[in-house]
Structure formats: structure tokens, C-alpha cells
Coordinates of C-alpha atoms (C1' of nucleotides) in Angstrom, one line a residue:
Chain R
M6 CA 23.0 -42.2 -39.8
L7 CA 20.9 -40.6 -42.5
G8 CA 17.6 -41.1 -40.8
E9 CA 18.8 -39.2 -37.7
T10 CA 20.1 -36.2 -39.6
T11 CA 17.0 -36.0 -41.7
R12 CA 14.8 -36.1 -38.6
N13 CA 17.0 -33.4 -37.0
R14 CA 16.7 -31.2 -40.0
V15 CA 12.9 -31.7 -40.1
S16 CA 12.7 -31.2 -36.4
E17 CA 14.7 -28.0 -36.6
R18 CA 12.5 -26.7 -39.4
R19 CA 9.4 -27.4 -37.4
E20 CA 10.7 -25.7 -34.4
A21 CA 11.7 -22.7 -36.5
T22 CA 8.3 -22.4 -38.0
R23 CA 6.7 -22.7 -34.5
K24 CA 8.9 -19.9 -33.3
E25 CA 8.0 -17.8 -36.3
I26 CA 4.3 -18.3 -35.5
L27 CA 4.8 -17.2 -31.9
E28 CA 6.8 -14.1 -32.9
A29 CA 4.1 -13.1 -35.4
A30 CA 1.5 -13.6 -32.7
W31 CA 3.4 -11.4 -30.2
A32 CA 3.9 -8.7 -32.9
L33 CA 0.2 -8.7 -33.8
A34 CA -0.9 -8.7 -30.1
R35 CA 1.2 -5.6 -29.4
E36 CA 0.0 -3.8 -32.6
R37 CA -3.7 -4.6 -32.5
G38 CA -4.4 -5.9 -29.0
L39 CA -4.1 -9.3 -27.5
A40 CA -7.8 -10.3 -27.9
Q41 CA -7.8 -9.2 -31.6
L42 CA -5.5 -12.0 -32.6
T43 CA -6.8 -14.0 -35.5
L44 CA -5.3 -17.1 -37.1
R45 CA -5.7 -15.5 -40.5
D46 CA -3.6 -12.5 -39.5
I47 CA -0.9 -14.7 -38.1
A48 CA -0.9 -16.8 -41.2
D49 CA -0.8 -13.7 -43.4
R50 CA 2.2 -12.3 -41.6
I51 CA 4.4 -15.3 -42.2
G52 CA 3.1 -16.1 -45.7
M53 CA 1.0 -19.1 -44.8
R54 CA -2.6 -20.2 -45.3
P55 CA -4.6 -20.2 -42.1
P56 CA -5.3 -24.0 -42.0
S57 CA -1.6 -24.7 -42.3
L58 CA -1.1 -23.3 -38.8
Y59 CA -2.7 -26.5 -37.5
S60 CA 0.3 -28.5 -38.7
H61 CA 2.3 -26.7 -36.0
V62 CA -0.2 -25.7 -33.3
D63 CA -3.3 -27.5 -32.0
S64 CA -5.5 -24.5 -31.7
K65 CA -5.6 -20.7 -31.2
N66 CA -5.7 -21.3 -27.4
A67 CA -2.6 -23.4 -27.8
I68 CA -0.9 -20.3 -29.2
Y69 CA -2.0 -18.3 -26.2
D70 CA -0.8 -21.1 -24.0
A71 CA 2.6 -21.1 -25.5
M72 CA 2.8 -17.3 -25.2
F73 CA 1.7 -17.5 -21.6
A74 CA 4.5 -20.0 -20.8
Q75 CA 7.0 -17.9 -22.7
A76 CA 6.1 -14.7 -20.9
W77 CA 6.3 -16.2 -17.4
T78 CA 9.6 -18.0 -18.3
E79 CA 11.0 -14.7 -19.3
C80 CA 9.7 -13.1 -16.1
L81 CA 11.3 -15.8 -14.0
A82 CA 14.6 -15.4 -15.8
Q83 CA 14.5 -11.6 -15.2
M84 CA 13.6 -12.0 -11.5
R85 CA 16.5 -14.4 -11.1
A86 CA 18.8 -12.0 -12.9
S87 CA 17.7 -9.2 -10.6
E88 CA 19.2 -10.9 -7.6
A89 CA 22.7 -9.9 -8.7
T90 CA 22.0 -6.2 -8.2
C91 CA 19.9 -6.5 -5.1
P92 CA 20.9 -4.2 -2.2
P93 CA 21.8 -6.0 1.1
D94 CA 19.4 -4.1 3.4
S95 CA 15.8 -5.4 3.6
G96 CA 14.1 -2.1 2.8
G97 CA 16.2 -1.8 -0.3
A98 CA 15.6 -5.4 -1.3
L99 CA 11.8 -5.0 -1.0
R100 CA 12.0 -1.9 -3.3
H101 CA 14.4 -3.7 -5.6
Y102 CA 12.2 -6.7 -6.3
A103 CA 9.0 -4.6 -6.5
R104 CA 10.7 -2.4 -9.1
A105 CA 12.0 -5.3 -11.1
F106 CA 8.5 -6.8 -11.4
F107 CA 6.8 -3.4 -12.0
D108 CA 9.1 -2.6 -14.8
F109 CA 8.8 -6.0 -16.4
A110 CA 5.0 -5.8 -16.2
T111 CA 4.5 -2.3 -17.4
S112 CA 6.9 -2.6 -20.4
D113 CA 4.5 -4.7 -22.4
L114 CA 0.7 -4.2 -22.0
A115 CA -0.3 -7.2 -24.1
R116 CA 2.1 -9.5 -22.2
H117 CA 0.7 -8.2 -18.9
Q118 CA -2.9 -8.8 -19.9
L119 CA -2.0 -12.4 -20.9
M120 CA 0.1 -13.0 -17.7
N121 CA -1.9 -11.4 -15.0
Q122 CA -5.4 -10.6 -16.2
R123 CA -8.1 -12.9 -17.6
T124 CA -8.8 -10.9 -20.7
I125 CA -9.1 -13.8 -23.2
P126 CA -12.6 -15.2 -23.2
G127 CA -12.1 -18.9 -23.5
F128 CA -8.5 -19.2 -22.5
E129 CA -7.2 -21.0 -19.4
P130 CA -3.5 -21.8 -19.2
T131 CA -2.6 -25.5 -19.0
P132 CA -0.7 -26.7 -15.9
A133 CA 2.5 -27.0 -17.9
A134 CA 2.2 -23.3 -19.0
Y135 CA 1.3 -22.3 -15.5
A136 CA 4.4 -23.9 -14.0
P137 CA 6.9 -21.0 -14.5
A138 CA 4.3 -18.7 -13.0
V139 CA 4.1 -20.6 -9.7
E140 CA 7.9 -21.0 -9.8
T141 CA 8.2 -17.2 -10.0
L142 CA 5.8 -16.8 -7.1
D143 CA 7.8 -19.4 -5.1
L144 CA 11.0 -17.5 -5.9
A145 CA 9.4 -14.3 -4.7
R146 CA 8.2 -16.0 -1.5
T147 CA 11.6 -17.3 -0.7
R148 CA 13.4 -14.1 -1.4
L149 CA 11.0 -11.9 0.5
A150 CA 11.0 -14.3 3.5
T151 CA 14.6 -13.4 4.1
H152 CA 13.7 -9.7 4.2
G153 CA 10.9 -9.8 6.8
V154 CA 7.9 -10.8 4.7
T155 CA 7.2 -14.0 6.6
T156 CA 3.5 -14.5 6.8
Q157 CA 1.0 -15.2 4.0
P158 CA -1.1 -12.0 4.7
D159 CA 2.2 -10.0 4.5
L160 CA 3.0 -11.5 1.1
D161 CA -0.6 -11.1 -0.1
L162 CA -0.5 -7.4 0.8
Y163 CA 2.8 -6.9 -0.9
V164 CA 1.6 -8.5 -4.1
A165 CA -1.7 -6.6 -4.0
I166 CA 0.1 -3.2 -3.6
V167 CA 2.6 -3.8 -6.4
G168 CA -0.2 -5.2 -8.7
G169 CA -2.5 -2.2 -7.9
L170 CA 0.2 0.2 -9.0
I171 CA 1.0 -1.8 -12.1
D172 CA -2.7 -1.9 -13.2
A173 CA -3.2 1.8 -12.4
Q174 CA -0.1 2.7 -14.4
L175 CA -1.1 0.7 -17.5
A176 CA -4.8 1.6 -17.4
N177 CA -4.5 5.4 -16.7
D178 CA -1.1 6.5 -17.9
P179 CA 0.4 3.9 -20.3
G180 CA 4.0 4.8 -21.2
G181 CA 4.2 7.4 -18.4
D182 CA 5.4 7.3 -14.8
R183 CA 2.6 8.7 -12.7
W184 CA 2.2 5.5 -10.6
S185 CA 5.8 4.3 -11.2
R186 CA 6.9 7.3 -9.1
L187 CA 4.8 6.1 -6.2
L188 CA 6.2 2.6 -6.0
D189 CA 9.1 3.2 -3.7
R190 CA 6.9 5.2 -1.3
A191 CA 4.3 2.4 -1.3
I192 CA 6.9 -0.2 -0.5
D193 CA 8.4 1.9 2.3
M194 CA 4.9 2.2 3.8
F195 CA 4.6 -1.6 3.7
A196 CA 8.1 -2.1 5.1
T197 CA 7.4 0.2 8.0
D198 CA 4.2 -1.7 8.6
I199 CA 5.9 -5.1 8.9
G200 CA 8.7 -3.6 11.0
V201 CA 11.5 -3.5 8.4
G202 CA 13.8 -0.5 8.4
T203 CA 14.0 1.7 5.4
S204 CA 17.5 3.1 5.8
G205 CA 19.1 4.8 2.9
R206 CA 15.9 6.5 1.8
E207 CA 14.2 9.4 3.6
K208 CA 10.5 9.2 4.2
R209 CA 7.8 10.9 2.3
S210 CA 10.0 12.0 -0.6
D211 CA 8.2 12.1 -3.9
P212 CA 10.6 13.1 -6.6
Chain Y
M25 CA -54.8 15.2 -26.8
L26 CA -54.8 11.8 -28.4
G27 CA -51.4 12.0 -30.1
E28 CA -49.7 12.7 -26.8
T29 CA -51.2 9.7 -24.9
T30 CA -50.4 7.4 -27.8
R31 CA -46.9 8.6 -27.9
N32 CA -46.5 8.1 -24.2
R33 CA -47.9 4.6 -24.2
V34 CA -45.5 3.7 -27.1
S35 CA -42.7 5.4 -25.3
E36 CA -43.3 3.5 -22.1
R37 CA -43.5 0.2 -24.0
R38 CA -40.2 0.9 -25.7
E39 CA -38.6 1.8 -22.4
A40 CA -39.9 -1.4 -20.8
T41 CA -38.5 -3.5 -23.6
R42 CA -35.1 -1.7 -23.3
K43 CA -35.0 -2.4 -19.6
E44 CA -35.9 -6.0 -20.3
I45 CA -32.9 -6.3 -22.7
L46 CA -30.5 -4.8 -20.2
E47 CA -31.7 -7.1 -17.4
A48 CA -31.3 -10.1 -19.6
A49 CA -27.8 -8.9 -20.5
W50 CA -26.8 -8.5 -16.8
A51 CA -28.2 -12.0 -16.0
L52 CA -26.3 -13.6 -18.8
A53 CA -23.1 -11.7 -18.1
R54 CA -23.2 -13.0 -14.5
E55 CA -24.0 -16.6 -15.6
R56 CA -21.7 -17.1 -18.5
G57 CA -19.2 -14.2 -18.3
L58 CA -19.2 -10.6 -19.5
A59 CA -17.3 -11.3 -22.7
Q60 CA -19.5 -14.4 -23.6
L61 CA -22.6 -12.2 -24.1
T62 CA -24.2 -12.8 -27.5
L63 CA -27.2 -11.1 -29.0
R64 CA -28.8 -14.4 -29.7
D65 CA -28.7 -15.4 -26.1
I66 CA -30.2 -12.1 -25.0
A67 CA -32.9 -12.4 -27.6
D68 CA -33.7 -15.9 -26.6
R69 CA -34.0 -15.0 -23.0
I70 CA -36.7 -12.4 -23.7
G71 CA -38.5 -14.4 -26.4
M72 CA -37.3 -12.3 -29.4
R73 CA -35.4 -12.9 -32.6
P74 CA -31.9 -11.5 -32.6
P75 CA -32.4 -8.8 -35.3
S76 CA -35.4 -7.4 -33.4
L77 CA -33.0 -6.2 -30.7
Y78 CA -31.8 -3.6 -33.2
S79 CA -35.1 -1.8 -33.0
H80 CA -34.2 -0.9 -29.4
V81 CA -30.4 -0.7 -29.3
D82 CA -27.9 0.4 -31.9
S83 CA -25.4 -2.4 -31.5
K84 CA -23.9 -4.8 -29.0
N85 CA -21.5 -2.2 -27.8
A86 CA -24.4 0.1 -27.1
I87 CA -25.7 -2.5 -24.7
Y88 CA -22.3 -2.6 -23.0
D89 CA -22.3 1.2 -22.9
A90 CA -25.8 1.3 -21.2
M91 CA -24.6 -1.3 -18.7
F92 CA -21.4 0.7 -18.0
A93 CA -23.4 3.9 -17.4
Q94 CA -25.9 1.9 -15.2
A95 CA -23.1 0.3 -13.1
W96 CA -21.3 3.6 -12.4
T97 CA -24.6 5.4 -11.7
E98 CA -25.4 2.7 -9.1
C99 CA -21.9 3.0 -7.7
L100 CA -22.2 6.8 -7.4
A101 CA -25.5 6.4 -5.5
Q102 CA -24.0 3.9 -3.2
M103 CA -21.0 6.1 -2.4
R104 CA -23.3 9.0 -1.7
A105 CA -25.4 6.9 0.6
S106 CA -22.3 5.8 2.4
E107 CA -21.8 9.3 3.7
A108 CA -24.5 8.9 6.2
T109 CA -22.7 6.2 8.2
C110 CA -19.2 7.7 7.8
P111 CA -17.3 8.0 11.2
P112 CA -16.1 11.5 12.1
D113 CA -12.4 10.8 12.5
S114 CA -10.2 10.9 9.3
G115 CA -8.7 7.4 9.8
G116 CA -12.1 5.9 10.2
A117 CA -13.4 7.8 7.2
L118 CA -10.5 6.6 4.9
R119 CA -11.3 3.0 5.9
H120 CA -15.1 3.6 5.6
Y121 CA -15.0 4.9 1.9
A122 CA -12.4 2.2 0.9
R123 CA -14.7 -0.5 2.4
A124 CA -17.7 0.9 0.6
F125 CA -16.0 0.8 -2.8
F126 CA -14.3 -2.5 -2.1
D127 CA -17.6 -4.2 -1.2
F128 CA -19.4 -2.7 -4.1
A129 CA -16.7 -3.8 -6.6
T130 CA -16.2 -7.4 -5.2
S131 CA -19.9 -8.1 -5.0
D132 CA -20.3 -8.5 -8.8
L133 CA -17.4 -9.8 -10.9
A134 CA -19.0 -9.1 -14.3
R135 CA -19.9 -5.6 -13.3
H136 CA -16.4 -4.9 -12.0
Q137 CA -14.8 -6.1 -15.2
L138 CA -17.0 -3.8 -17.2
M139 CA -16.5 -0.8 -14.9
N140 CA -12.8 -1.0 -14.1
Q141 CA -11.1 -3.3 -16.5
R142 CA -10.9 -3.2 -20.3
T143 CA -11.9 -6.8 -20.9
I144 CA -14.2 -6.3 -23.8
P145 CA -12.2 -6.2 -27.1
G146 CA -13.9 -3.5 -29.1
F147 CA -15.7 -1.6 -26.4
E148 CA -14.9 1.9 -25.3
P149 CA -17.5 3.8 -23.2
T150 CA -19.0 6.9 -24.7
P151 CA -18.5 10.3 -22.9
A152 CA -22.2 10.2 -21.7
A153 CA -21.7 6.7 -20.1
Y154 CA -18.4 7.8 -18.6
A155 CA -19.9 10.9 -16.9
P156 CA -21.1 9.1 -13.7
A157 CA -17.6 7.5 -13.4
V158 CA -15.8 10.8 -13.4
E159 CA -18.6 12.2 -11.0
T160 CA -17.8 9.3 -8.6
L161 CA -14.1 10.1 -8.7
D162 CA -14.8 13.8 -8.2
L163 CA -17.0 12.9 -5.2
A164 CA -14.2 10.7 -3.8
R165 CA -11.6 13.5 -4.4
T166 CA -13.8 16.0 -2.5
R167 CA -14.5 13.6 0.4
L168 CA -11.0 12.4 0.9
A169 CA -9.6 16.0 0.7
T170 CA -11.4 16.8 3.9
H171 CA -9.6 13.8 5.6
G172 CA -6.0 14.6 4.7
V173 CA -5.7 13.2 1.1
T174 CA -4.9 16.6 -0.4
T175 CA -2.4 16.0 -3.2
Q176 CA -2.9 14.1 -6.5
P177 CA -0.1 11.6 -5.7
D178 CA -1.8 10.8 -2.4
L179 CA -5.1 10.2 -4.1
D180 CA -3.4 8.1 -6.8
L181 CA -1.8 5.9 -4.2
Y182 CA -5.1 5.5 -2.3
V183 CA -6.9 4.4 -5.5
A184 CA -4.1 2.0 -6.5
I185 CA -4.0 0.3 -3.1
V186 CA -7.8 -0.2 -2.9
G187 CA -7.8 -1.3 -6.6
G188 CA -5.0 -3.7 -6.1
L189 CA -6.8 -5.4 -3.2
I190 CA -10.0 -5.6 -5.2
D191 CA -8.3 -7.2 -8.2
A192 CA -6.4 -9.7 -6.0
Q193 CA -9.6 -10.7 -4.2
L194 CA -11.6 -11.2 -7.3
A195 CA -8.8 -13.0 -9.2
N196 CA -7.5 -15.3 -6.6
D197 CA -10.2 -15.8 -4.0
P198 CA -13.6 -14.9 -5.5
G199 CA -16.4 -15.0 -2.9
G200 CA -13.8 -15.3 -0.1
D201 CA -12.2 -12.7 2.2
R202 CA -8.5 -13.3 2.0
W203 CA -7.7 -9.8 0.7
S204 CA -10.8 -8.2 2.2
R205 CA -9.3 -8.8 5.6
L206 CA -6.2 -6.8 4.6
L207 CA -8.1 -3.7 3.5
D208 CA -8.2 -1.9 6.9
R209 CA -4.6 -2.6 7.6
A210 CA -3.6 -1.3 4.1
I211 CA -5.6 1.9 4.6
D212 CA -4.0 2.4 8.1
M213 CA -0.6 2.1 6.5
F214 CA -1.6 4.8 4.0
A215 CA -3.1 7.0 6.7
T216 CA 0.1 6.8 8.8
D217 CA 2.1 7.7 5.7
I218 CA 0.1 10.9 5.0
G219 CA 0.1 11.8 8.6
V220 CA -3.5 11.0 9.5
G221 CA -4.2 9.5 12.9
T222 CA -5.7 6.1 13.1
S223 CA -7.4 6.4 16.5
G224 CA -10.0 3.8 17.4
R225 CA -8.1 0.9 15.8
E226 CA -4.9 -0.7 17.2
K227 CA -2.1 -1.2 14.8
R228 CA -1.1 -4.5 13.1
S229 CA -4.3 -6.3 14.0
D230 CA -5.3 -8.9 11.5
P231 CA -8.6 -10.5 12.6
Chain C
dG22 C1' 4.6 -34.5 -43.9
dT23 C1' 3.1 -30.1 -45.4
dC24 C1' 0.3 -27.4 -47.8
dT25 C1' -4.2 -25.8 -50.5
dA26 C1' -9.0 -25.9 -51.0
dT27 C1' -13.2 -26.1 -49.1
dA28 C1' -16.7 -26.4 -45.7
dC29 C1' -19.0 -25.9 -41.0
dA30 C1' -21.0 -23.4 -37.1
dC31 C1' -21.2 -19.3 -34.8
dC32 C1' -20.9 -14.3 -34.3
dG33 C1' -22.7 -9.2 -35.2
dA34 C1' -25.1 -6.8 -38.4
dT35 C1' -28.3 -5.4 -42.4
dA36 C1' -32.3 -5.6 -46.0
dG37 C1' -36.8 -6.0 -46.8
dA38 C1' -41.5 -8.3 -46.4
dC39 C1' -45.5 -8.0 -43.4
Chain K
dG14 C1' -41.9 -3.5 -34.4
dT15 C1' -41.0 -8.0 -35.5
dC16 C1' -40.1 -11.3 -38.5
dT17 C1' -37.2 -14.2 -42.3
dA18 C1' -33.3 -14.3 -45.1
dT19 C1' -28.7 -13.2 -45.7
dC20 C1' -24.1 -11.1 -45.5
dG21 C1' -19.1 -10.9 -44.2
dG22 C1' -15.9 -12.6 -40.7
dT23 C1' -14.3 -15.7 -37.2
dG24 C1' -12.3 -20.3 -35.1
dT25 C1' -12.2 -24.8 -36.4
dA26 C1' -11.9 -29.0 -39.0
dT27 C1' -11.3 -32.3 -42.9
dA28 C1' -10.2 -34.0 -47.7
dG29 C1' -6.9 -34.3 -50.9
dA30 C1' -2.9 -32.5 -53.9
dC31 C1' 2.2 -32.5 -54.0

DNA sequence: GTCTATACACCGATAGAC
DNA sequence: GTCTATCGGTGTATAGAC
């Protein structure tokens, strides 16, 4: 019926505009910094007047919220995809998942600031946007549990080590590999500590 | 001579007002958040009009800059003071210095954000303000070198591990000790990795 | 329904009177 | 040195044209 097709076309147009807004926001966040986002710049980039954005998003924080959900959804997908190439041994698996998250986080500074730091003054993600983040952590918990990371303190330590290397890499050597080269070694340290073998990789190598 | 005493009295008054501004800024940063600082709030707290602040500071970023220098100077002093109670064995020393920095960092969230994160949009510390920060790192490098942390990768890893635990503690359990309890264990892992004995502390304890 | 035009409150910062 | 007045810019919101 006509009403249906009309509503679909309008609905598609609205969704396309919303997507255009988010893409402009990501581009500007990467160019000028996440906190420097302004509604006027976003509107300019897509040929709109600033107030018109309010026809598609509720507020600036709603844009951050959608970006937050988008980033963690993408991260969750990437983590799930990483399972296909995961080595069978536990030591290798611990390195594999750490590397997957490390590479994802360090490949986009603005995205990492939004996902893992609280760099935006008034922004707090909504429960809906936070959902894929907790799902990612749940996935990690399940995966790592099958490779010897069974207790909460063990998982906390694993997360802190990987997070520390990510932050150091982005803060002190963005685009480089000074801390990236230390990741495998750090995970092997951790694996030894929890009693997981690190076969297939000699100790103390630092290529 | 008269000119001298007059200039001294004026100079002292100016310095006192400046100190008053910085103290108000710290108090507001802790109450409402570092990024939520406004010149109007600072002026209100010390009974001034906002534009009058510009007679004592060049800009809002100059206030952040003075706070940055103050924080790192305080940190440097605390690290120097920690030498007096440092245990003689290397394993204990690595834990001792890590604990000193961890406790200093986690005891003040606003200060830690200013010192170690880049949470303020337009702010970059001046070389003068950055000086005590590099001096603190130099001190750490010298101290740790006498306890087996001799290479740059070793130092990088040590810094990343301690920093990761600090960030995790402040982000996920502020005021608690969930990651604080993991610090000694993490440092022991690291000490074992670089071939430093961890006598005086049994392995895998998690009190 | 979507956009333009306009306004509001707040921010950092400046000019000039006293 | 401190004040009043004001500027340009921001996020936000509403009225009204089409």
C-alpha cells in the first residue's frame, strides 16, 4: 500500500541522514579531537544548518552516545571474528586476544578516548549504548576462562596490563610500536604467573 | 629604601592572591571535576569578579599549567621522600616505588587526570611546567636502574603496568582497593621476568 | 515533517573607567 | 587592581516558513 512505501522511503531517508551525521562526527573527531566536536561543524560538513540536526538527534550527547554504542559494537564484532584465528594453546590464546584488543584500541585514538576514557565532560553512556561494552567483557571473560584465567583478580590484572600498554602507546608514541612490542612479553609474564604454559615462544625475547 | 619595601609588600600580596586562586581551582576541580572548572566559579569562591583574575593569571590554561607544575613538583618531593623507607632488596624496592606512585596517583582523581591524562581539550603543559615531570621520571630511571631495571623496554613495561593498575583503579573502583591489591603481585611478576629475586614475599599471595 | 531564522544562557577573554 | 560592559563562540531551544 502507498502509505507503507511512503513511510519506508521517509524512514530510509531519515536513517541515511542519521548515518551521515555520525560519519561526519567521526571524521571531525579524528581530525580535530573528540572533545572539539561542535554541532556547527557537523552541520557544516553535511550542508545543514545547526538546528536542523535536532530533527535527527536529541542532543550533542546523544551523538556521543550513538558513537559509543557504534564503537563497542564494532569492537565486539572484531573480537568475535578473532576467534577464528585463535591458536589452540592457552599461552597463544592469551596473547592472541590481547593483541586483537590492543590493535583495535590503538588504531583510532578518538574512538579509544570515547570507549575507554572519560574525556568528555558531561557525557555518560546510556544503558543501551553500554550494552555492547558489557557484552564484549562477558565474551572476554568466557573465552579467557577456558585458558586459565578463572578468578576475578586474574581477569582484573589481565585487563589492567593490556589497558596500561594501550594507554602508554597512545599517549607517548602514537602511531609507533614502542609499547606494542612489549605486549607479548607482558602477557607471557602474566601467563607464567597464573600457571599457564607459554610453549611456542621463547622467554625474554624482545624483537 | 622605601621603594624596595613597597615593592616587596605588593609582591607578597600578589603572590598571596595567586595562591588563593590556585587553591580555589583545586577545590573546585575536586568538587565538580577538572574539566568543569570555570573562571566565574573560581572568582566567586574568592570574592572577585571574573575579569579581575586576568590581573594575576594570563588565561584559564595558565591556571591549568600552574596546577600541572604544582602537582608534579609535589609528586617529585614525595618520591624523593620515599627513598628513606625503601627496603634494601631489589624486589622490595620495585614494590616500594610502585606503591608510592600508585598511592599518590589514586589519592586525587582530578590531580591524576591533569598529570597523566590529556582530559582538558585545549591544554598542553608548557616546558617549564613539564620540567618537574621529566625530573620525576629521571629520578625513577636512576633508582630503578640500581635494582635491575636497566633497559628502556624494561622501564617502559614497569611504567605501563603501574599506570594500567592506577587507571583501572580510578576508573572502575574509585576509593576502593580492587586493583590496589594486585599491585604487589604484578610487580613480582615483572621482577621475576627481569631476573630480580622477590625474597621476603611468597609467590601468588593475594591478601 | 523538515528546514531556516532567531534567541537564550553560558563560556573565556578584552576594553576602558575609576 | 578591580570593576562594569561587552565581544565572539558554544550548546540548546523554539517559532514559523515551505
